[in-house]
């Protein structure tokens, strides 16, 4: 028996060839989606199922429910994720009527590497069992166990597969068995995840029960926004930039910035592959700090959020007392490449942007790259150019938004995440249309 995974947990894949299968008392179909970093297929050929049993690097071996044979080295470079999917053969049945299915990952010889018992299923007819994904050039597996109450058609259309009753060139193979093709005759509404469906990252188990409960409530508010805007399940890099200028002194002294960090972490858990939050501090210069893991939020804040002096190898006084955003914006822009997974930049500042023309030029340049810039005003300041970001001309897409929090403690989680993530889905859809993300 291989290592047992729990929901949200991941593990490394050292084997170059793996087999993904499932043990279940239900009659299910196994299928797979090959996805870009944006969580979309490149074309309908990236959907592997009994009617289209192969794609580059993947083949569906016959059987009930079948086995996915995956050659990790042969997966195309622009495929960032592979999702193994279980679909009940009987459209009137639900997974809750059966014992939990057990998904397995084995090497080519059949030695089981990982097992995942998918607990807690109820009304779902479609479940993402496992996700294989690239991380820093290496392949990993994550236990997902996420159901789609919206059904099969909603699931595949949400990932970019074309499903309708019009002939296509080349034609799209049938997406269900002959006796149930009516299920896929029309494009369905966006998927609806169960209220309990949020992504879980392994570090959460290290938190106290009280902190896990608070985190879970916040994750649900984040997920609600993403579900409502039909982008739940998108995998994105999340970057947090925090102003460290002299005018932010009170925000650091009163630990407002510490609370900002805690409330940004749930966003990363629902978007980033490993649930981590990249972090920068900036003033006249900038420093890129270690990533923030979910279980390290308090410790990270104590270690890296200081008024001055030198801490953990960072000279905070040396960052300068005034702000110059150009260097940190440029550093993030230089990290972006066309075709990368989407990036969400959460830029927290009390304003005072002096180089308005240069900042506008950088955002125009960045509009052709896969990143959305959400500027967040802190502290009842004069935000100047930030308020005009939506009106910038000569951009390929609208890639920036702004809202003022003033006092983050006066804003509840539902309102915060609705404002924080409100424009990101609009940008994502526009960026797909412009070919910036796939």
Tab-separated table of C-alpha atoms in Angstrom:
chain	number	residue	atom	x	y	z
A	1	UNK	CA	0.000	0.000	0.000
A	2	UNK	CA	1.260	3.463	-0.888
A	3	UNK	CA	1.236	6.629	1.180
A	4	UNK	CA	-2.273	7.697	2.212
A	5	UNK	CA	-3.241	11.213	1.116
A	6	UNK	CA	-5.874	13.392	2.746
A	7	UNK	CA	-7.873	16.043	0.947
A	8	UNK	CA	-5.600	18.865	-0.196
A	9	UNK	CA	-2.397	16.992	0.587
A	10	UNK	CA	0.254	16.620	-2.104
A	11	UNK	CA	3.237	14.410	-2.773
A	12	UNK	CA	6.200	14.230	-5.135
A	13	UNK	CA	6.169	11.986	-8.208
A	14	UNK	CA	9.579	10.466	-8.809
A	15	UNK	CA	8.347	7.901	-11.361
A	16	UNK	CA	8.388	9.007	-15.009
A	17	UNK	CA	5.424	6.762	-15.888
A	18	UNK	CA	2.400	6.556	-13.587
A	19	UNK	CA	-0.967	4.823	-13.584
A	20	UNK	CA	-4.039	6.499	-12.090
A	21	UNK	CA	-6.999	4.277	-11.266
A	22	UNK	CA	-9.897	4.008	-8.832
A	23	UNK	CA	-11.544	1.321	-6.704
A	24	UNK	CA	-15.271	1.829	-6.223
A	25	UNK	CA	-18.512	-0.117	-5.955
A	26	UNK	CA	-20.210	2.389	-8.269
A	27	UNK	CA	-20.144	2.204	-12.073
A	28	UNK	CA	-18.003	5.178	-13.061
A	29	UNK	CA	-16.131	6.500	-16.062
A	30	UNK	CA	-12.541	7.694	-15.723
A	31	UNK	CA	-11.450	10.699	-17.765
A	32	UNK	CA	-8.734	13.347	-17.742
A	33	UNK	CA	-8.309	16.990	-18.639
A	34	UNK	CA	-4.950	18.397	-19.728
A	35	UNK	CA	-4.919	22.015	-18.600
A	36	UNK	CA	-2.774	25.105	-18.946
A	37	UNK	CA	-1.800	27.151	-15.917
A	38	UNK	CA	-5.061	29.044	-16.370
A	39	UNK	CA	-7.052	25.874	-15.754
A	40	UNK	CA	-8.285	25.541	-19.365
A	41	UNK	CA	-7.791	22.977	-22.094
A	42	UNK	CA	-5.827	24.165	-25.122
A	43	UNK	CA	-8.394	22.502	-27.386
A	44	UNK	CA	-11.017	19.770	-27.218
A	45	UNK	CA	-8.246	17.226	-27.928
A	46	UNK	CA	-7.026	17.768	-24.344
A	47	UNK	CA	-10.061	15.896	-23.004
A	48	UNK	CA	-9.308	12.177	-22.603
A	49	UNK	CA	-12.284	9.821	-22.163
A	50	UNK	CA	-13.630	6.543	-23.587
A	51	UNK	CA	-14.601	8.223	-26.899
A	52	UNK	CA	-11.215	9.928	-27.259
A	53	UNK	CA	-8.868	7.685	-25.286
A	54	UNK	CA	-5.536	9.377	-25.871
A	55	UNK	CA	-3.735	12.711	-25.881
A	56	UNK	CA	-0.012	13.553	-25.815
A	57	UNK	CA	1.438	11.762	-22.798
A	58	UNK	CA	-1.889	10.223	-21.676
A	59	UNK	CA	-3.905	7.176	-22.643
A	60	UNK	CA	-7.026	5.652	-21.133
A	61	UNK	CA	-6.599	1.909	-20.814
A	62	UNK	CA	-9.875	-0.017	-21.214
A	63	UNK	CA	-11.660	-1.463	-18.244
A	64	UNK	CA	-14.260	-0.531	-15.669
A	65	UNK	CA	-13.690	2.262	-14.877
A	66	UNK	CA	-10.394	2.243	-16.824
A	67	UNK	CA	-6.887	3.374	-15.941
A	68	UNK	CA	-5.038	6.504	-17.010
A	69	UNK	CA	-1.496	5.729	-18.157
A	70	UNK	CA	0.521	8.928	-17.966
A	71	UNK	CA	4.021	9.616	-19.250
A	72	UNK	CA	5.014	12.778	-17.412
A	73	UNK	CA	7.938	13.485	-19.716
A	74	UNK	CA	5.665	13.350	-22.774
A	75	UNK	CA	3.103	15.849	-21.503
A	76	UNK	CA	3.401	19.058	-23.560
A	77	UNK	CA	5.352	21.911	-21.980
A	78	UNK	CA	2.287	24.162	-21.876
A	79	UNK	CA	0.281	21.571	-19.932
A	80	UNK	CA	0.618	22.578	-16.274
A	81	UNK	CA	-2.014	20.287	-14.741
A	82	UNK	CA	-3.751	16.991	-15.397
A	83	UNK	CA	-7.034	16.389	-13.581
A	84	UNK	CA	-8.273	12.818	-13.170
A	85	UNK	CA	-12.072	12.830	-13.127
A	86	UNK	CA	-14.724	10.305	-12.063
A	87	UNK	CA	-18.213	10.449	-13.570
A	88	UNK	CA	-21.113	8.209	-12.532
A	89	UNK	CA	-22.478	6.177	-15.424
A	90	UNK	CA	-26.036	6.536	-14.123
A	91	UNK	CA	-27.023	10.236	-14.350
A	92	UNK	CA	-29.684	9.706	-11.688
A	93	UNK	CA	-27.186	8.381	-9.140
A	94	UNK	CA	-24.977	10.353	-6.759
A	95	UNK	CA	-21.660	9.487	-5.134
A	96	UNK	CA	-23.252	9.764	-1.696
A	97	UNK	CA	-25.162	6.523	-2.321
A	98	UNK	CA	-21.940	4.512	-2.451
A	99	UNK	CA	-18.916	3.862	-0.288
A	100	UNK	CA	-16.141	6.423	-0.812
A	101	UNK	CA	-14.085	5.693	-3.940
A	102	UNK	CA	-10.332	5.189	-3.522
A	103	UNK	CA	-8.074	6.792	-6.118
A	104	UNK	CA	-4.586	5.365	-6.542
A	105	UNK	CA	-1.359	6.400	-8.218
A	106	UNK	CA	1.032	3.586	-9.118
A	107	UNK	CA	4.295	3.290	-11.009
A	108	UNK	CA	4.567	1.491	-14.333
A	109	UNK	CA	5.090	-1.854	-12.583
A	110	UNK	CA	1.842	-1.397	-10.655
A	111	UNK	CA	3.424	-0.576	-7.286
A	112	UNK	CA	1.046	1.804	-5.508
A	113	UNK	CA	2.687	5.113	-4.631
A	114	UNK	CA	-0.313	6.981	-3.217
A	115	UNK	CA	-3.893	6.235	-2.203
A	116	UNK	CA	-6.662	8.749	-1.590
A	117	UNK	CA	-9.992	7.725	-0.041
A	118	UNK	CA	-12.447	10.394	-1.221
A	119	UNK	CA	-14.616	11.008	1.824
A	120	UNK	CA	-17.556	13.353	2.290
A	121	UNK	CA	-19.245	13.043	-1.098
A	122	UNK	CA	-22.982	13.616	-1.314
A	123	UNK	CA	-25.031	14.892	-4.237
A	124	UNK	CA	-22.179	14.979	-6.760
A	125	UNK	CA	-22.215	13.032	-10.008
A	126	UNK	CA	-18.765	14.260	-11.084
A	127	UNK	CA	-15.660	14.399	-8.904
A	128	UNK	CA	-12.101	15.587	-9.520
A	129	UNK	CA	-10.218	12.792	-7.789
A	130	UNK	CA	-6.581	13.767	-8.236
A	131	UNK	CA	-4.562	16.507	-9.848
A	132	UNK	CA	-1.052	16.045	-11.231
A	133	UNK	CA	0.732	19.368	-11.583
A	134	UNK	CA	4.120	20.924	-12.254
A	135	UNK	CA	5.897	22.773	-9.486
A	136	UNK	CA	9.344	24.249	-10.091
A	137	UNK	CA	9.938	21.846	-12.957
A	138	UNK	CA	8.898	18.748	-10.990
A	139	UNK	CA	5.643	16.817	-11.061
A	140	UNK	CA	3.504	16.389	-7.945
A	141	UNK	CA	0.126	14.827	-7.150
A	142	UNK	CA	-2.580	16.434	-5.025
A	143	UNK	CA	-5.666	14.838	-3.492
A	144	UNK	CA	-8.563	17.042	-4.630
A	145	UNK	CA	-11.870	15.235	-4.017
A	146	UNK	CA	-13.921	18.166	-5.312
A	147	UNK	CA	-17.402	17.488	-6.629
A	148	UNK	CA	-19.405	19.457	-9.177
A	149	UNK	CA	-23.078	19.613	-8.334
A	150	UNK	CA	-23.654	21.273	-11.722
A	151	UNK	CA	-22.934	17.961	-13.441
A	152	UNK	CA	-20.769	16.675	-16.249
A	153	UNK	CA	-21.533	19.297	-18.884
A	154	UNK	CA	-20.953	22.142	-16.459
A	155	UNK	CA	-17.663	20.604	-15.454
A	156	UNK	CA	-16.164	20.198	-18.922
A	157	UNK	CA	-17.404	23.546	-20.255
A	158	UNK	CA	-15.944	25.279	-17.207
A	159	UNK	CA	-12.559	23.915	-18.300
A	160	UNK	CA	-12.947	25.114	-21.883
A	161	UNK	CA	-14.249	22.011	-23.675
A	162	UNK	CA	-16.796	22.886	-26.352
A	163	UNK	CA	-20.109	21.108	-25.820
A	164	UNK	CA	-23.136	21.805	-28.011
A	165	UNK	CA	-25.296	20.207	-30.650
A	166	UNK	CA	-23.734	21.975	-33.630
A	167	UNK	CA	-21.285	20.093	-35.898
A	168	UNK	CA	-17.663	21.181	-35.540
A	169	UNK	CA	-14.628	20.953	-37.743
A	170	UNK	CA	-12.969	18.756	-36.641
A	171	UNK	CA	-16.009	17.183	-34.931
A	172	UNK	CA	-16.001	16.872	-31.155
A	173	UNK	CA	-16.503	13.240	-30.087
A	174	UNK	CA	-19.585	12.513	-28.019
A	175	UNK	CA	-19.051	13.459	-24.388
A	176	UNK	CA	-21.179	10.702	-22.856
A	177	UNK	CA	-22.253	7.164	-23.546
A	178	UNK	CA	-24.822	6.755	-26.348
A	179	UNK	CA	-27.723	6.226	-23.953
A	180	UNK	CA	-27.112	9.551	-22.191
A	181	UNK	CA	-26.001	11.922	-24.942
A	182	UNK	CA	-28.934	14.204	-24.204
A	183	UNK	CA	-27.129	15.287	-21.057
A	184	UNK	CA	-24.560	17.139	-23.178
A	185	UNK	CA	-26.810	18.587	-25.854
A	186	UNK	CA	-26.520	22.156	-24.649
A	187	UNK	CA	-23.969	24.248	-22.813
A	188	UNK	CA	-24.800	24.293	-19.127
A	189	UNK	CA	-24.643	27.086	-16.610
A	190	UNK	CA	-21.406	27.701	-14.668
A	191	UNK	CA	-20.641	24.946	-12.139
A	192	UNK	CA	-21.821	25.102	-8.585
A	193	UNK	CA	-19.559	23.630	-5.953
A	194	UNK	CA	-20.975	22.297	-2.710
A	195	UNK	CA	-20.718	24.649	0.255
A	196	UNK	CA	-18.071	22.369	1.734
A	197	UNK	CA	-15.836	22.456	-1.355
A	198	UNK	CA	-12.790	24.589	-0.690
A	199	UNK	CA	-9.181	23.799	-1.395
A	200	UNK	CA	-7.191	22.533	1.556
A	201	UNK	CA	-3.410	22.859	1.823
A	202	UNK	CA	-1.358	20.488	3.981
A	203	UNK	CA	-0.040	23.143	6.366
A	204	UNK	CA	-3.523	23.770	7.732
A	205	UNK	CA	-3.255	20.679	9.923
A	206	UNK	CA	-0.490	22.424	11.891
A	207	UNK	CA	-2.804	25.251	12.976
A	208	UNK	CA	-4.767	25.287	16.208
A	209	UNK	CA	-8.450	24.397	15.991
A	210	UNK	CA	-9.394	28.044	16.540
A	211	UNK	CA	-7.149	29.269	13.733
A	212	UNK	CA	-8.290	26.507	11.397
A	213	UNK	CA	-11.917	27.449	12.033
A	214	UNK	CA	-11.232	31.123	11.259
A	215	UNK	CA	-9.233	30.217	8.155
A	216	UNK	CA	-11.997	27.908	6.952
A	217	UNK	CA	-14.615	30.657	7.228
A	218	UNK	CA	-12.416	33.010	5.233
A	219	UNK	CA	-11.655	30.388	2.599
A	220	UNK	CA	-15.370	29.838	2.119
A	221	UNK	CA	-15.890	33.554	1.464
A	222	UNK	CA	-13.051	33.530	-1.079
A	223	UNK	CA	-14.452	30.408	-2.743
A	224	UNK	CA	-17.937	31.923	-2.849
A	225	UNK	CA	-16.673	34.865	-4.896
A	226	UNK	CA	-14.787	32.566	-7.277
A	227	UNK	CA	-17.767	30.220	-7.640
A	228	UNK	CA	-20.177	33.091	-8.259
A	229	UNK	CA	-17.856	34.439	-10.967
A	230	UNK	CA	-17.368	30.993	-12.577
A	231	UNK	CA	-13.597	30.863	-12.001
A	232	UNK	CA	-13.407	28.495	-9.029
A	233	UNK	CA	-10.643	25.945	-9.644
A	234	UNK	CA	-8.392	28.357	-11.536
A	235	UNK	CA	-4.795	28.006	-10.392
A	236	UNK	CA	-2.932	31.303	-10.123
A	237	UNK	CA	0.235	32.681	-8.605
A	238	UNK	CA	-0.566	35.186	-5.823
A	239	UNK	CA	1.862	38.012	-4.978
A	240	UNK	CA	1.525	40.382	-2.016
A	241	UNK	CA	3.313	43.746	-2.128
A	242	UNK	CA	3.328	45.873	1.048
A	243	UNK	CA	4.282	49.542	1.371
A	244	UNK	CA	7.111	50.091	3.890
A	245	UNK	CA	7.432	53.886	3.657
A	246	UNK	CA	7.536	56.234	6.654
A	247	UNK	CA	3.890	57.203	6.230
A	248	UNK	CA	2.987	53.568	6.981
A	249	UNK	CA	4.604	53.758	10.452
A	250	UNK	CA	1.315	53.649	12.339
A	251	UNK	CA	0.034	50.744	10.230
A	252	UNK	CA	3.072	48.696	11.296
A	253	UNK	CA	3.062	49.905	14.911
A	254	UNK	CA	-0.599	48.984	15.389
A	255	UNK	CA	-0.082	45.688	13.523
A	256	UNK	CA	-2.628	46.586	10.864
A	257	UNK	CA	-0.227	45.203	8.267
A	258	UNK	CA	-0.010	41.948	10.244
A	259	UNK	CA	-3.794	41.589	9.986
A	260	UNK	CA	-3.683	42.405	6.282
A	261	UNK	CA	-1.297	39.490	5.747
A	262	UNK	CA	-3.568	37.112	7.667
A	263	UNK	CA	-6.532	38.071	5.501
A	264	UNK	CA	-4.614	37.678	2.236
A	265	UNK	CA	-3.461	34.130	3.057
A	266	UNK	CA	-6.923	32.562	2.391
A	267	UNK	CA	-6.816	33.968	-1.148
A	268	UNK	CA	-3.594	32.063	-1.831
A	269	UNK	CA	-5.045	28.829	-0.414
A	270	UNK	CA	-7.820	28.919	-3.012
A	271	UNK	CA	-5.732	30.017	-6.004
A	272	UNK	CA	-2.105	28.971	-5.659
A	273	UNK	CA	-0.993	25.373	-6.311
A	274	UNK	CA	0.664	25.061	-2.910
A	275	UNK	CA	-1.369	27.728	-1.131
A	276	UNK	CA	1.641	30.006	-0.635
A	277	UNK	CA	1.768	33.779	-0.902
A	278	UNK	CA	4.800	35.486	-2.446
A	279	UNK	CA	5.753	38.641	-0.578
A	280	UNK	CA	7.562	41.945	-1.201
A	281	UNK	CA	8.211	45.016	0.954
A	282	UNK	CA	9.069	48.259	-0.809
A	283	UNK	CA	9.909	51.902	-0.222
A	284	UNK	CA	12.704	53.596	-2.216
A	285	UNK	CA	14.035	50.093	-2.816
A	286	UNK	CA	12.420	46.714	-2.281
A	287	UNK	CA	13.107	43.287	-0.836
A	288	UNK	CA	11.565	39.978	-1.848
A	289	UNK	CA	10.835	38.042	1.321
A	290	UNK	CA	10.309	34.283	1.813
A	291	UNK	CA	6.919	33.015	0.687
A	292	UNK	CA	4.158	32.934	3.309
A	293	UNK	CA	2.839	29.439	4.018
A	294	UNK	CA	-0.575	29.070	5.647
A	295	UNK	CA	0.798	27.638	8.886
A	296	UNK	CA	3.486	30.335	9.174
A	297	UNK	CA	1.390	33.503	8.984
A	298	UNK	CA	1.934	34.676	12.565
A	299	UNK	CA	5.587	33.676	12.663
A	300	UNK	CA	6.223	35.272	9.268
A	301	UNK	CA	4.679	38.562	10.418
A	302	UNK	CA	6.739	38.610	13.620
A	303	UNK	CA	9.885	37.877	11.635
A	304	UNK	CA	9.513	40.245	8.704
A	305	UNK	CA	7.159	43.111	9.584
A	306	UNK	CA	9.246	45.680	11.466
A	307	UNK	CA	9.418	49.440	11.792
A	308	UNK	CA	13.187	49.628	11.303
A	309	UNK	CA	16.535	48.142	12.134
A	310	UNK	CA	17.886	44.860	10.775
A	311	UNK	CA	15.902	41.660	11.243
A	312	UNK	CA	16.342	38.229	9.639
A	313	UNK	CA	19.019	39.694	7.397
A	314	UNK	CA	16.819	42.540	6.121
A	315	UNK	CA	17.916	46.175	6.629
A	316	UNK	CA	14.521	47.838	7.024
A	317	UNK	CA	15.947	51.320	7.471
A	318	UNK	CA	17.868	50.820	4.241
A	319	UNK	CA	14.651	50.440	2.268
A	320	UNK	CA	14.189	54.202	2.609
A	321	UNK	CA	11.452	56.379	4.011
A	322	UNK	CA	9.835	57.474	0.740
A	323	UNK	CA	8.125	55.432	-1.941
A	324	UNK	CA	9.283	54.536	-5.437
A	325	UNK	CA	7.073	51.820	-6.874
A	326	UNK	CA	8.849	51.478	-10.217
A	327	UNK	CA	11.528	48.995	-9.111
A	328	UNK	CA	9.184	46.519	-7.426
A	329	UNK	CA	6.643	46.714	-10.276
A	330	UNK	CA	9.451	46.150	-12.780
A	331	UNK	CA	10.732	43.139	-10.835
A	332	UNK	CA	7.296	41.492	-10.934
A	333	UNK	CA	6.826	42.316	-14.617
A	334	UNK	CA	10.199	40.739	-15.413
A	335	UNK	CA	9.047	37.525	-13.704
A	336	UNK	CA	6.075	37.171	-16.079
A	337	UNK	CA	6.145	35.263	-19.348
A	338	UNK	CA	3.437	34.954	-22.019
A	339	UNK	CA	1.595	31.673	-21.561
A	340	UNK	CA	2.343	31.470	-17.826
A	341	UNK	CA	-0.453	30.689	-15.382
A	342	UNK	CA	-2.297	33.850	-14.268
A	343	UNK	CA	-0.804	36.025	-11.538
A	344	UNK	CA	-2.812	38.078	-9.057
A	345	UNK	CA	-0.806	40.945	-7.540
A	346	UNK	CA	-2.235	42.336	-4.293
A	347	UNK	CA	-0.523	45.721	-3.890
A	348	UNK	CA	-1.129	47.322	-0.466
A	349	UNK	CA	-0.150	50.979	-0.062
A	350	UNK	CA	-1.177	54.271	1.497
A	351	UNK	CA	-0.592	56.045	-1.813
A	352	UNK	CA	1.738	58.914	-2.550
A	353	UNK	CA	2.671	57.624	-6.010
A	354	UNK	CA	4.752	60.482	-7.462
A	355	UNK	CA	5.892	58.982	-10.763
A	356	UNK	CA	2.458	58.774	-12.289
A	357	UNK	CA	3.518	58.785	-15.940
A	358	UNK	CA	6.126	56.065	-15.436
A	359	UNK	CA	3.720	53.868	-13.445
A	360	UNK	CA	1.073	54.231	-16.145
A	361	UNK	CA	3.643	53.220	-18.773
A	362	UNK	CA	4.569	50.097	-16.786
A	363	UNK	CA	0.929	49.060	-16.428
A	364	UNK	CA	0.396	49.536	-20.150
A	365	UNK	CA	3.388	47.290	-20.790
A	366	UNK	CA	2.085	44.770	-18.238
A	367	UNK	CA	-1.335	44.620	-19.927
A	368	UNK	CA	0.150	42.163	-22.441
A	369	UNK	CA	1.324	39.812	-19.698
A	370	UNK	CA	-0.633	37.293	-17.568
A	371	UNK	CA	-1.104	39.359	-14.404
A	372	UNK	CA	-3.873	41.387	-12.798
A	373	UNK	CA	-2.828	44.187	-10.427
A	374	UNK	CA	-5.219	44.829	-7.556
A	375	UNK	CA	-4.152	47.964	-5.698
A	376	UNK	CA	-5.493	48.278	-2.144
A	377	UNK	CA	-5.461	51.600	-0.340
A	378	UNK	CA	-4.701	51.565	3.393
A	379	UNK	CA	-5.120	54.383	5.899
A	380	UNK	CA	-7.411	57.134	4.574
A	381	UNK	CA	-4.736	58.667	2.345
A	382	UNK	CA	-4.667	60.565	-0.936
A	383	UNK	CA	-4.364	57.762	-3.464
A	384	UNK	CA	-4.008	59.980	-6.530
A	385	UNK	CA	-3.182	58.004	-9.666
A	386	UNK	CA	-4.502	54.765	-8.161
A	387	UNK	CA	-8.072	56.019	-8.494
A	388	UNK	CA	-7.637	56.474	-12.260
A	389	UNK	CA	-6.239	53.032	-13.094
A	390	UNK	CA	-9.473	51.823	-14.682
A	391	UNK	CA	-9.328	54.765	-17.071
A	392	UNK	CA	-5.803	54.208	-18.401
A	393	UNK	CA	-5.767	54.192	-22.194
A	394	UNK	CA	-3.684	52.136	-24.638
A	395	UNK	CA	-3.835	48.827	-22.761
A	396	UNK	CA	-4.502	45.503	-24.429
A	397	UNK	CA	-6.893	44.645	-21.565
A	398	UNK	CA	-7.910	46.346	-18.321
A	399	UNK	CA	-5.298	44.795	-16.035
A	400	UNK	CA	-5.588	46.866	-12.844
A	401	UNK	CA	-8.109	47.841	-10.195
A	402	UNK	CA	-8.179	49.895	-7.019
A	403	UNK	CA	-10.251	50.174	-3.886
A	404	UNK	CA	-9.603	51.897	-0.562
A	405	UNK	CA	-9.929	49.873	2.626
A	406	UNK	CA	-9.058	52.781	4.933
A	407	UNK	CA	-9.525	50.588	8.026
A	408	UNK	CA	-9.335	46.865	7.297
A	409	UNK	CA	-10.820	46.044	10.704
A	410	UNK	CA	-14.087	47.740	9.689
A	411	UNK	CA	-14.592	45.462	6.670
A	412	UNK	CA	-15.998	41.955	7.128
A	413	UNK	CA	-14.631	38.997	5.195
A	414	UNK	CA	-17.485	38.766	2.689
A	415	UNK	CA	-17.113	42.425	1.713
A	416	UNK	CA	-13.319	42.290	1.685
A	417	UNK	CA	-13.033	39.314	-0.642
A	418	UNK	CA	-15.832	40.519	-2.898
A	419	UNK	CA	-13.880	43.754	-3.438
A	420	UNK	CA	-10.488	42.083	-3.521
A	421	UNK	CA	-11.466	39.544	-6.183
A	422	UNK	CA	-14.241	41.427	-7.947
A	423	UNK	CA	-12.266	42.468	-11.040
A	424	UNK	CA	-9.900	39.493	-11.331
A	425	UNK	CA	-12.461	37.233	-13.121
A	426	UNK	CA	-13.288	40.017	-15.609
A	427	UNK	CA	-9.599	40.406	-16.397
A	428	UNK	CA	-9.182	36.640	-16.709
A	429	UNK	CA	-11.966	36.358	-19.272
A	430	UNK	CA	-10.618	39.354	-21.217
A	431	UNK	CA	-7.065	38.005	-21.047
A	432	UNK	CA	-8.225	34.669	-22.474
A	433	UNK	CA	-9.983	36.468	-25.300
A	434	UNK	CA	-6.808	38.431	-26.070
A	435	UNK	CA	-4.600	35.314	-25.992
A	436	UNK	CA	-2.681	36.468	-22.904
A	437	UNK	CA	-3.652	33.360	-20.918
A	438	UNK	CA	-4.906	30.096	-22.380
